[in-house]
XYZ file of C-alpha atoms in Angstrom:
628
model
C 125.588 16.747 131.130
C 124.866 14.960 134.539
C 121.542 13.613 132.707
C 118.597 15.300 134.757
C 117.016 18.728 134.077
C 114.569 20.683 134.694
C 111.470 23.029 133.000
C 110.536 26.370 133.925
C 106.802 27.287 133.701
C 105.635 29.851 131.433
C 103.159 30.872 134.590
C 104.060 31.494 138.110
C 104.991 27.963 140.151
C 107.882 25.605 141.020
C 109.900 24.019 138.550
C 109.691 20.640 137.436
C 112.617 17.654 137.323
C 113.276 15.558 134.692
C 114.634 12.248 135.092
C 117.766 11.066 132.799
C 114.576 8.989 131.140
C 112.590 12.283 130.314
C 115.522 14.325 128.966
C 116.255 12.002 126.151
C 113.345 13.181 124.669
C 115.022 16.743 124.404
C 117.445 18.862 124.155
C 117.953 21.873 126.252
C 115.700 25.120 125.484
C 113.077 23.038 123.731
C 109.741 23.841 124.664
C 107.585 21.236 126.176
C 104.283 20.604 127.466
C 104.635 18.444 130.257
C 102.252 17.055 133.364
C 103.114 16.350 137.099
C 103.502 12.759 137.956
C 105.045 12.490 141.113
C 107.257 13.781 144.031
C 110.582 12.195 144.444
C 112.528 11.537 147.423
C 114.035 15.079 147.334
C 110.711 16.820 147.592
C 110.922 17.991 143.826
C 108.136 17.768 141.981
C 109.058 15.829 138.798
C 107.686 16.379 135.531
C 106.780 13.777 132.396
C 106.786 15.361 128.540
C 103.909 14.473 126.940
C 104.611 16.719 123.793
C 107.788 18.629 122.481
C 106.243 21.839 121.092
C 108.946 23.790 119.467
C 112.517 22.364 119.163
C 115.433 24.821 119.921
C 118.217 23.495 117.870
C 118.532 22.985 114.384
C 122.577 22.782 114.533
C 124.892 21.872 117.024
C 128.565 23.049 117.431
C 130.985 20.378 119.030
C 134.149 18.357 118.976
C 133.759 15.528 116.139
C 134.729 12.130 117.701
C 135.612 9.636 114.908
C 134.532 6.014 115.098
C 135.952 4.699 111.416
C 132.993 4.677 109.363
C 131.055 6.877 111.512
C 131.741 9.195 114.100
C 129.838 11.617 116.990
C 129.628 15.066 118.167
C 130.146 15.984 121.342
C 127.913 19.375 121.855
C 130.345 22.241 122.870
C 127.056 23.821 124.824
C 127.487 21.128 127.993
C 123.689 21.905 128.612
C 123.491 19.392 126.029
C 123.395 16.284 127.168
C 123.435 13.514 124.357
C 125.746 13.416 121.294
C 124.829 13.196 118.199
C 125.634 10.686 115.760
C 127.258 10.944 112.348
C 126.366 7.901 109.803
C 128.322 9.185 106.901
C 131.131 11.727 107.822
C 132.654 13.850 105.059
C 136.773 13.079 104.509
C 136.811 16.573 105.624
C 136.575 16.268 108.666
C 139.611 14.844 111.187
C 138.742 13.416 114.824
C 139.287 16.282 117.178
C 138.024 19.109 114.736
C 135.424 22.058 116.154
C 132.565 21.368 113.764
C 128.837 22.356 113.289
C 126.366 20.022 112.581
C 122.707 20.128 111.235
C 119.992 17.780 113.344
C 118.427 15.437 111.034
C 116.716 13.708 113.801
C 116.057 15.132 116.894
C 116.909 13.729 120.096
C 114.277 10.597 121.217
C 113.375 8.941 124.001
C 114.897 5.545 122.517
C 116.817 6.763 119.754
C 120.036 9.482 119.458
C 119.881 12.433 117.791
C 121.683 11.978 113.773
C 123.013 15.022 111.954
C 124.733 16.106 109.317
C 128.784 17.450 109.350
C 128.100 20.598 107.550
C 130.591 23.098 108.138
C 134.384 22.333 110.062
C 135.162 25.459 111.937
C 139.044 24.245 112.836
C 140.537 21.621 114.800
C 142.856 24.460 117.414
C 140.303 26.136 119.866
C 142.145 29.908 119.054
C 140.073 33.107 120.262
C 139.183 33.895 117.026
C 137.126 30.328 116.645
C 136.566 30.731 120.462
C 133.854 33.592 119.037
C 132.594 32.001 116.243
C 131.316 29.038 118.867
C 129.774 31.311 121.109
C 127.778 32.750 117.911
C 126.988 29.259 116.994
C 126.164 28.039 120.580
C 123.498 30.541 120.929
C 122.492 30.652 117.450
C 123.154 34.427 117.434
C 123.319 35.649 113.490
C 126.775 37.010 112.094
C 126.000 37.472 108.662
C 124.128 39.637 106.210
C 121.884 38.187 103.105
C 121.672 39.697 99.721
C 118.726 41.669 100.251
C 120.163 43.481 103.468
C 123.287 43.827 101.884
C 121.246 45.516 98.414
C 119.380 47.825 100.997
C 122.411 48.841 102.804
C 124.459 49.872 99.687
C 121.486 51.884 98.036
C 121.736 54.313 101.121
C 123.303 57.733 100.204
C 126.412 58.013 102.316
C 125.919 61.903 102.984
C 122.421 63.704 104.268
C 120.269 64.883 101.135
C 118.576 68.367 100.930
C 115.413 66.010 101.043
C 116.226 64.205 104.282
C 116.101 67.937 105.940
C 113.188 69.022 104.781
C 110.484 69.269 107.349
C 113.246 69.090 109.921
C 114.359 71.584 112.782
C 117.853 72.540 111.734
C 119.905 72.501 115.016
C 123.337 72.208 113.008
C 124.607 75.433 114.669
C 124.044 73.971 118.351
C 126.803 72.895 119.718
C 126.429 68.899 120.393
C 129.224 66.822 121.652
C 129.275 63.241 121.605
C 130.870 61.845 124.757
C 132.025 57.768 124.617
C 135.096 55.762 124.763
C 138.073 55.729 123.274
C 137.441 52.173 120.834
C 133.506 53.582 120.174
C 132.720 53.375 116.730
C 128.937 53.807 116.778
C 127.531 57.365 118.317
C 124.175 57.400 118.791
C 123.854 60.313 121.419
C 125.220 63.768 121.064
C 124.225 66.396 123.956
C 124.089 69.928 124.972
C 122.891 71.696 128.057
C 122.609 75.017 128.884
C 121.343 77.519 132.068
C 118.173 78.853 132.216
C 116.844 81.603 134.683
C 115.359 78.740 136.869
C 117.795 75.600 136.380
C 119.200 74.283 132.834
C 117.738 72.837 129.489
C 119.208 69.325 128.064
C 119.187 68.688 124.440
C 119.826 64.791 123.910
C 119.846 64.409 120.250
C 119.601 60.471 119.107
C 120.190 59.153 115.862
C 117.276 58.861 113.372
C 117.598 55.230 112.630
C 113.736 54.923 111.840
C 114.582 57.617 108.572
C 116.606 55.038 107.129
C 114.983 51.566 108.523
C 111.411 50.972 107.221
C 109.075 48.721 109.218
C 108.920 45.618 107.057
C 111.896 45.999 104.538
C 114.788 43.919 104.773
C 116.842 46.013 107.351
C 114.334 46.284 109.588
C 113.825 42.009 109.320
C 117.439 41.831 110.258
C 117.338 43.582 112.678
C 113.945 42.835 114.466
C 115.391 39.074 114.309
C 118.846 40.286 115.866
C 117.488 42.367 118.699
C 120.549 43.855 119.547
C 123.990 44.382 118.888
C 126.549 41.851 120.879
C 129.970 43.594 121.874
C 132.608 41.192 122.995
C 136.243 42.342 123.945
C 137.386 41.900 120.206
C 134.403 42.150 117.654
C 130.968 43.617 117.819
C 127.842 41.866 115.926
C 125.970 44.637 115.051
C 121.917 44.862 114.842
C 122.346 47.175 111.918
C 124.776 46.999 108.761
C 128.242 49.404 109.255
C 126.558 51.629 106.456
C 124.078 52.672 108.938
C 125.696 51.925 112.664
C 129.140 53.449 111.755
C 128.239 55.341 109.030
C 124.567 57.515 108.229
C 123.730 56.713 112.135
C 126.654 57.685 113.742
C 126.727 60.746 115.113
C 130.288 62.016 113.594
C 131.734 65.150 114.443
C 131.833 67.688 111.273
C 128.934 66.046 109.293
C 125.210 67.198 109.002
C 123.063 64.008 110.717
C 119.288 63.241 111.106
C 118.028 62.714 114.716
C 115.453 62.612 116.927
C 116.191 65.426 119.448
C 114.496 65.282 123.029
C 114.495 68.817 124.914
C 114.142 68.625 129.084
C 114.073 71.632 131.229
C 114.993 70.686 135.082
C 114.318 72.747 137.704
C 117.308 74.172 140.277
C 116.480 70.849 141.691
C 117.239 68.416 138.960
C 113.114 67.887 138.486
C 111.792 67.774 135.382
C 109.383 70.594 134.618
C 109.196 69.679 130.560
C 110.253 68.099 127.579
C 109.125 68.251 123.967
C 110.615 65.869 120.927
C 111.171 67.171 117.163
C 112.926 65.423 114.722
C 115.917 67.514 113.305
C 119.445 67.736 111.031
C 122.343 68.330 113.520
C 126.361 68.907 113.245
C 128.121 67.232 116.126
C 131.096 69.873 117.031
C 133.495 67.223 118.402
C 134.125 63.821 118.810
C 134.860 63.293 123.244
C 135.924 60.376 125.090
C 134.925 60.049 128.995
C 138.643 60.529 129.997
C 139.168 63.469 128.051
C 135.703 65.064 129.719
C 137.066 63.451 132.938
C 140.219 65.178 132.848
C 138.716 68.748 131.770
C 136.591 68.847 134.307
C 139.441 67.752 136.877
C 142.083 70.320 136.050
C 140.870 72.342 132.882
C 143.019 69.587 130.260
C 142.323 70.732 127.105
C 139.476 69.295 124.940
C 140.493 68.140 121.422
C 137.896 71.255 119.905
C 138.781 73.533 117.260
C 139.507 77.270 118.324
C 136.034 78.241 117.337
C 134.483 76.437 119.260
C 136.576 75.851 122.255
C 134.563 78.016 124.814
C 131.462 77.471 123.561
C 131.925 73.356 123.728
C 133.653 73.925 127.666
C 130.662 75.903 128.554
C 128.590 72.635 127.492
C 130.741 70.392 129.822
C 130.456 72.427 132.752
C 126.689 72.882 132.658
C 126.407 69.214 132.059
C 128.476 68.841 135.126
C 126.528 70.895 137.285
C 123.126 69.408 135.677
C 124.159 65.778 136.431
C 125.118 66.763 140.018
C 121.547 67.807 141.248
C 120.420 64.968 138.860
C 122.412 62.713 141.232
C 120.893 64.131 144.249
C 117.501 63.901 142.425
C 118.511 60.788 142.167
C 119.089 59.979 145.758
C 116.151 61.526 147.305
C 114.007 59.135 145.310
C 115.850 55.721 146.479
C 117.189 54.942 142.967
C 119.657 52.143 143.633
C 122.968 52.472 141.662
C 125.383 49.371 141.518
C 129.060 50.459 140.988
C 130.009 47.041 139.041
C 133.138 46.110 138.179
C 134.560 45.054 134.423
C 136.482 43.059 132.676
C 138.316 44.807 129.755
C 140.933 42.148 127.611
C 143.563 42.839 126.356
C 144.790 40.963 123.008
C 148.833 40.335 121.608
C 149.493 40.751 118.046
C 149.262 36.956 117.607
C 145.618 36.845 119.334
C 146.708 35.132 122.408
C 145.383 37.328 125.931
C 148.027 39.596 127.092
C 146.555 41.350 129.992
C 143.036 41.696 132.038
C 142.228 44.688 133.219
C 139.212 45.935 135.561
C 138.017 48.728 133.644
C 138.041 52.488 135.203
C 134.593 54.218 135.296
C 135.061 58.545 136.157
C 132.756 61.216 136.339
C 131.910 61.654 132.506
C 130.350 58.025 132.079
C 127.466 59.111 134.937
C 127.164 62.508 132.992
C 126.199 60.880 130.419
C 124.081 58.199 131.974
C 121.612 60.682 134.054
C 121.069 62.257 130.555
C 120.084 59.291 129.038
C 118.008 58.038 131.659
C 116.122 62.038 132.158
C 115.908 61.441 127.827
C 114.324 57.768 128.458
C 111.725 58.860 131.407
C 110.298 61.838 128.709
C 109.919 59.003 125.975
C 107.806 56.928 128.284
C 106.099 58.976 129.939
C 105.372 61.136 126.401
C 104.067 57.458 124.995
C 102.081 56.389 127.982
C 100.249 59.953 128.132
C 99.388 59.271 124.273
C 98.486 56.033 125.015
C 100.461 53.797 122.164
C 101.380 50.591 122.542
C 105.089 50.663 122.588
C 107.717 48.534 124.192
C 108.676 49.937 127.910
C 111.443 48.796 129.917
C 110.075 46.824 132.983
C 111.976 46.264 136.693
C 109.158 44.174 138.628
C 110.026 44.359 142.665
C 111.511 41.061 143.805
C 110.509 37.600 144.399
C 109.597 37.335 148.307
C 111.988 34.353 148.612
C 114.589 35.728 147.173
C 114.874 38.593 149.572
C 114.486 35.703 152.276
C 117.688 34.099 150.967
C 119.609 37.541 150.442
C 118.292 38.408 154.418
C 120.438 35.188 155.383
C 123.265 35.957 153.078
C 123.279 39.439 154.694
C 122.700 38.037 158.294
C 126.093 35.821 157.739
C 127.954 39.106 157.130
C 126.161 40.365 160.478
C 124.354 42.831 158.173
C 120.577 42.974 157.841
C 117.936 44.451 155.904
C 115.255 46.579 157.531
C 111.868 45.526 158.291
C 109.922 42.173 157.216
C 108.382 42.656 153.602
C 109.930 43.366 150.521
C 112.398 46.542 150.699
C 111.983 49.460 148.098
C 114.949 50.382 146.254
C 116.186 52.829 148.591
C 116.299 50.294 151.733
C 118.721 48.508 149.329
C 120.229 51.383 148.477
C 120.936 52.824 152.138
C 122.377 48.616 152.686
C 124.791 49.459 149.440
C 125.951 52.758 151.245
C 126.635 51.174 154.550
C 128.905 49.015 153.333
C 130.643 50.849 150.386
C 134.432 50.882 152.458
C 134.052 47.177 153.362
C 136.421 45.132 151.279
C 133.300 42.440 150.499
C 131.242 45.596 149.090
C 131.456 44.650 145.452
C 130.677 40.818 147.273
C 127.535 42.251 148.786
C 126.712 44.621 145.582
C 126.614 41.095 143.607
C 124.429 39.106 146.351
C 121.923 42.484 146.223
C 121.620 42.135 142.010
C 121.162 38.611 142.386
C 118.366 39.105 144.690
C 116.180 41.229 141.885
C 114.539 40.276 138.887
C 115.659 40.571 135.082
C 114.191 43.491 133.553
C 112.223 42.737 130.741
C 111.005 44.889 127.666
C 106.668 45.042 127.697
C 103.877 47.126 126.326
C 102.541 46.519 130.427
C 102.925 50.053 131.984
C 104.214 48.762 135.607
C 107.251 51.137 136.359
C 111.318 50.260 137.125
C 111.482 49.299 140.841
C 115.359 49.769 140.415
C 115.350 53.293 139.366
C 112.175 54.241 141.277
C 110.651 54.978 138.316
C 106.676 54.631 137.109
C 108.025 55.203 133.715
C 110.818 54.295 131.593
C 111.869 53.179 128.222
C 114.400 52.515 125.868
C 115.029 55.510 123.400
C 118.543 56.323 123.777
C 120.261 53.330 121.363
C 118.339 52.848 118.439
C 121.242 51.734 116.225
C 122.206 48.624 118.969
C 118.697 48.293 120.232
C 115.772 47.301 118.291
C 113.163 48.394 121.487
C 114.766 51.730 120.779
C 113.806 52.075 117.487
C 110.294 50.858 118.703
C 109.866 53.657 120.810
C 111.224 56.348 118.209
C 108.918 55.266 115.543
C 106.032 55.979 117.868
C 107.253 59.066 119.247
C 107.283 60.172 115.706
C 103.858 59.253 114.412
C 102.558 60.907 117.848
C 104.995 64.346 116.871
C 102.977 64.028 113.657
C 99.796 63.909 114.749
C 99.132 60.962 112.559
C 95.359 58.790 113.356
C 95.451 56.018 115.815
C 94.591 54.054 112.723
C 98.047 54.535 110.952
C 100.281 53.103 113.796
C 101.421 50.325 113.125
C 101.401 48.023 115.931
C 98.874 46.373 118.113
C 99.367 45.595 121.921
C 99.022 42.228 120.781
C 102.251 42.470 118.589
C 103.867 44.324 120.784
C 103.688 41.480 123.974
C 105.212 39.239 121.442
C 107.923 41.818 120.504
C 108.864 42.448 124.068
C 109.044 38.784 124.461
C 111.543 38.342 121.572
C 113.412 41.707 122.747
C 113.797 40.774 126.116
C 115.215 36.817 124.485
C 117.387 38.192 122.292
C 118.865 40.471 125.032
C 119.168 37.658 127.383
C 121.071 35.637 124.593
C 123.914 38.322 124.292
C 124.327 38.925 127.301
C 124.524 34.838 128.098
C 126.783 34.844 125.036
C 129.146 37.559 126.262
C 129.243 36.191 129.707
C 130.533 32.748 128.452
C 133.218 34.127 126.175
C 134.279 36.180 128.838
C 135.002 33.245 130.791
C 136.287 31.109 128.013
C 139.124 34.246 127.621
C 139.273 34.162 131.418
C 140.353 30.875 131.373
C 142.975 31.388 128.485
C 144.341 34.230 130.659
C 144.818 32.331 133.892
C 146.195 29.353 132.144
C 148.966 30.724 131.470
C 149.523 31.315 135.357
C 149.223 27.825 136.632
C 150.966 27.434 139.734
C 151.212 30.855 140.782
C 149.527 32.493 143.982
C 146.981 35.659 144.098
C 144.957 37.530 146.524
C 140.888 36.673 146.502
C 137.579 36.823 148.529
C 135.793 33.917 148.974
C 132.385 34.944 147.264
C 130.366 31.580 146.998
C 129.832 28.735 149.599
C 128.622 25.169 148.647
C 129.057 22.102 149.965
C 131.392 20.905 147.436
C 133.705 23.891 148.231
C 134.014 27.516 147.914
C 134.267 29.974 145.195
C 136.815 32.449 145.094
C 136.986 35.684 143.108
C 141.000 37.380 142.364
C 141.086 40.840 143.650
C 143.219 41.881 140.259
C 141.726 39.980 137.485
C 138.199 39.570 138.770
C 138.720 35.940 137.633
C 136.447 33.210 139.348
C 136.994 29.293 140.675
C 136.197 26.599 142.751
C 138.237 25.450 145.941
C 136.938 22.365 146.260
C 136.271 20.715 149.370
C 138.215 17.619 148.413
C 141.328 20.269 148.650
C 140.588 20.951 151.886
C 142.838 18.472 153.665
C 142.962 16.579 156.948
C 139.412 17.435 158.254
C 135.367 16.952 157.462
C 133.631 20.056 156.499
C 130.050 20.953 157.307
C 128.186 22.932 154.821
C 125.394 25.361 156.928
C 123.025 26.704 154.027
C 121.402 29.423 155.982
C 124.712 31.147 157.425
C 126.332 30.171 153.983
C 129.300 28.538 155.832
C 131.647 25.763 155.201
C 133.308 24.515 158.905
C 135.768 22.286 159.764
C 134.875 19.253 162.278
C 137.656 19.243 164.292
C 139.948 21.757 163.572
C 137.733 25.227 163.892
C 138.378 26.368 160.403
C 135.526 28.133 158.974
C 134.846 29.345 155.411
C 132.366 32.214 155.152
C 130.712 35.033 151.971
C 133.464 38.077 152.326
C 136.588 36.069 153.892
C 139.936 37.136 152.176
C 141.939 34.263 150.972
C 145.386 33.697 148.989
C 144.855 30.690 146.617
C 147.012 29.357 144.338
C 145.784 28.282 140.200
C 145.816 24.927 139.553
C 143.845 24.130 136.378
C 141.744 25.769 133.545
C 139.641 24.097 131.695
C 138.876 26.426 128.584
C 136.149 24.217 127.230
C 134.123 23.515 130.454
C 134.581 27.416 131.124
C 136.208 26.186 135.228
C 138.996 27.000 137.277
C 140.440 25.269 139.739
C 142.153 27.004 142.805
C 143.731 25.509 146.184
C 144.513 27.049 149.070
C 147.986 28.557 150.376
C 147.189 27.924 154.067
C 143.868 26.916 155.778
């Protein structure tokens, strides 16, 4: 909202500015041809739209501002910069309320945008309507038309003797699903066992493509979803409950279809071969990560029925001793591994935020990770060898610039990277191990991920420089990932044996699907991020005044960011707070210093501030200082 803005090239080079002038002409996330005119006094080079191509916003969620016969609405997205005006307001709608209007003009370079009041969402900003702006903010779809809703409810709720047919039957193999406690969705059940030379892994994955035909109404919906979006209270599935918590989920004590990928590793966690078949299986019980945690800690027993009590423990332990040479595996090829920290929320009866938690990761949630990832290697490497285009899951090495700026960063903690070009994965990986019992680690974890580049979804075969990987894909998820369901469709027609002339897709369509996967992906995690902080705020508003531990994990020259050690909650000291001295702002040793009175604020230094405001709606917080 300060005016300017900029627009990111779809090919390599700089951004471009755009004056206040320019960005009257749009809104933010429209697409724009533009030209170079000239370099301004900052050294940027600035930019002048000569066409808007495609225009990003058809509705805009805001506040509703009334002006007696007319009114405006101030966008809730603050990336928006102009408000939009209202000619003819319902009597609906009350100055104040949350409301969500249609653009009937866009914005112009000498006109504002108009729209249309059509729906008021509330006037009180509760959590509940916090979600429904996030949905509407990054136009992420909620609800399900007629025709999805038809398809959904002509699905048999129970697997026919015709859905098996043709199938392996693997009901009497003893699959577990392992996830949390609040999982309602189980897409991956597994079973390992020993062999003479090292162990065989069964990871069997819901059949989603059985159900979800390429071109009907489901598989629209969810092609134009993407994904599913999990926030702390409500998940936005990609796929109807019929089919994510129902047909598709892997429930204990009921036959399922799924797409089963064998993998025999070696003593040392290699793999030596896989093979996929498409088969009916019986999950034998229903584990969370803390129960498997516990078992494996001190023998706890496993919520199994008598039957099957050894035979399921068996299971555990050989995936146990499978993930641990997978982990070394794992090691030996420089695979970095980021031990983030999360958020979980915790709601009162009445909605309002009782509690933030960091959530607890144990031994089970890597199990089951190294099985996926062994399951997603064989799917890519299975498709590249058969040479389909399909949709693999790309990790490009980073931008040269970037790793200049993180070798600063790191040279302000008196840390440094090794050597002069761009590091493989397991130089940053040996940087993440030296520093694991520092209390800035998860400080210096965060600088590291900054410093790489989004991975994207593409039919380009061009490995995962964060896993060390030449191949990898998504198969794993194909009830919350539409990628996923890519991949299984053309792991089937290759199990099949069906022509090259009866697939499907063309690389052509599948660049523009890995663009849209790789959007709509970006837009839930963007969504979940800000909602996340809008509930971050709610928390820590109710704590005004009061004083908690942090590290100071940001430097500017308008003051420093701060991060609480207990609630992972983040704000802005600002250098106005700072009292009775100048302070000098040194980019490359990312350093705020006093003038006269030696104070210096540097990336890692613990702190005690104390909260003193949160602003839900602009998603800040505001801390000061105890003593400096």
């Amino acid at each position: 909202r300060d005016g300017f803005g900029f627009v990111a090239s779809d090919e390599e080079g700089p951004d471009l500015y755009l004056s206040p002038k320019e960005m009257r002409k749009v809104f933010h996330g429209d697409r724009v041809l533009v030209a170079t005119v000239k370099i301004d006094r900052r050294g940027r080079l600035e930019g002048s739209i000569i066409e808007v191509l495609q225009r990003a916003h058809e509705t805009v969620v805001g506040r509703y501002q009334d002006e007696s016969d007319s009114g405006f609405v101030i966008p809730e997205d603050r990336r928006l910069s102009q408000d939009i005006l209202i000619l003819d307001p319902p009597p609906t709608v009350a100055d104040g309320d949350i409301v969500v209007a249609r653009l009937t003009r866009q914005p112009e370079r000498r006109r504002r945008p108009r729209g249309v009041i059509e729906e008021v969402l509330g006037s009180e900003l509760t959590t509940g309507l916090e979600i429904d702006l996030v949905l509407h903010k990054y136009d992420i779809p909620a609800s399900w038309n007629e025709e999805v809703v038809a398809q959904a409810d002509q699905l048999e709720s129970t697997v026919s003797d015709s859905d098996v047919q043709g199938r392996q039957d693997l009901r009497k193999l003893p699959l577990v699903t392992i996830d949390g406690a609040d999982a309602r969705d189980f897409d991956d059940a597994v079973y390992c066992e020993l062999r003479a030379d090292g162990w065989r892994l069964a990871v069997a994955i819901a059949d989603v493509s059985h159900y979800v035909s390429p071109g009907s109404a489901l598989d629209e919906e969810a092609l134009k979803r993407g994904t599913s979006v999990y926030f702390p209270d409500r998940v936005i599935p990609m796929l109807p409950e019929a089919l994510s918590n129902g047909l598709c989920s892997l429930r204990p004590a009921v036959d399922r279809l799924a797409l089963v990928c064998w993998i025999d590793f070696t003593a040392e966690g290699e793999i030596e071969a896989y093979r996929f078949e498409r088969a009916v299986i019986h999950s034998h019980a229903r584990l969370t990560y803390d129960q498997v945690a516990e078992f494996l800690a001190d023998g706890a027993t496993l919520p199994v029925t008598e039957t099957w009590q050894p035979i399921v423990e068996c299971n555990i332990r050989h995936l146990a001793e499978l993930h641990a040479v997978l982990h070394q595996a794992k090691q030996r090829r420089g695979a970095l591994a980021f031990e983030t920290k999360e958020v979980d929320v915790r709601f009162a009866e009445d909605g309002s935020i009782e509690a933030l938690t960091v959530r607890e990761r144990n031994k089970a949630h890597t199990i089951i990770e190294e099985c996926m990832v062994a399951a997603n290697r064989c799917a890519a490497e299975f498709l590249d060898q058969q040479q389909v285009p399909v949709l693999h899951r790309i990790h490009d090495k980073p931008d040269e610039e970037k790793i200049t700026a993180l070798r600063q960063l790191l040279g302000s903690l008196q840390l440094a990277l090794p050597g002069e070009d761009v590091p493989d994965a397991g130089q940053l990986t040996a940087l993440l191990d030296s520093v694991v019992n520092r209390p800035d680690a998860q400080m210096i974890q965060m600088m590291v991920l900054r410093s790489l580049r989004q991975a994207v979804y593409s039919p380009a075969v061009r490995g995962h420089y964060g896993m060390a990987l030449e191949h990898y894909a998504h198969f794993t998820s194909p009830i919350r990932r539409y990628p996923d369901l890519l991949v299984h469709r053309a792991i089937i027609h290759c199990v099949q044996k069906r022509g090259r002339n009866e697939y499907r897709y063309t690389p052509e369509q599948m660049i523009e699907l890995g663009e849209h996967c790789s959007m709509v992906e970006r837009r839930a995690d963007e969504a979940t991020r800000d909602l996340m902080a809008a509930y971050k705020c709610r928390f820590i508003s109710d704590h005004l005044g009061e004083q908690f531990d942090g590290i100071v994990t940001g430097v500017t020259a308008f003051g420093i960011f701060v991060t609480l050690n207990e609630f992972l909650v983040d704000g802005l000291v600002h250098v106005s707070s700072l009292r009775n001295d100048y302070y000098h702002y040194d980019p490359v040793l990312q350093r705020l210093s006093a003038e006269h009175g030696g104070e210096v604020f540097r990336l890692g230094d613990p702190v005690m501030v104390t909260v003193m405001r949160a602003a839900v709606e602009d998603r800040k917080i505001d801390f000061e200082l105890v003593t400096h």
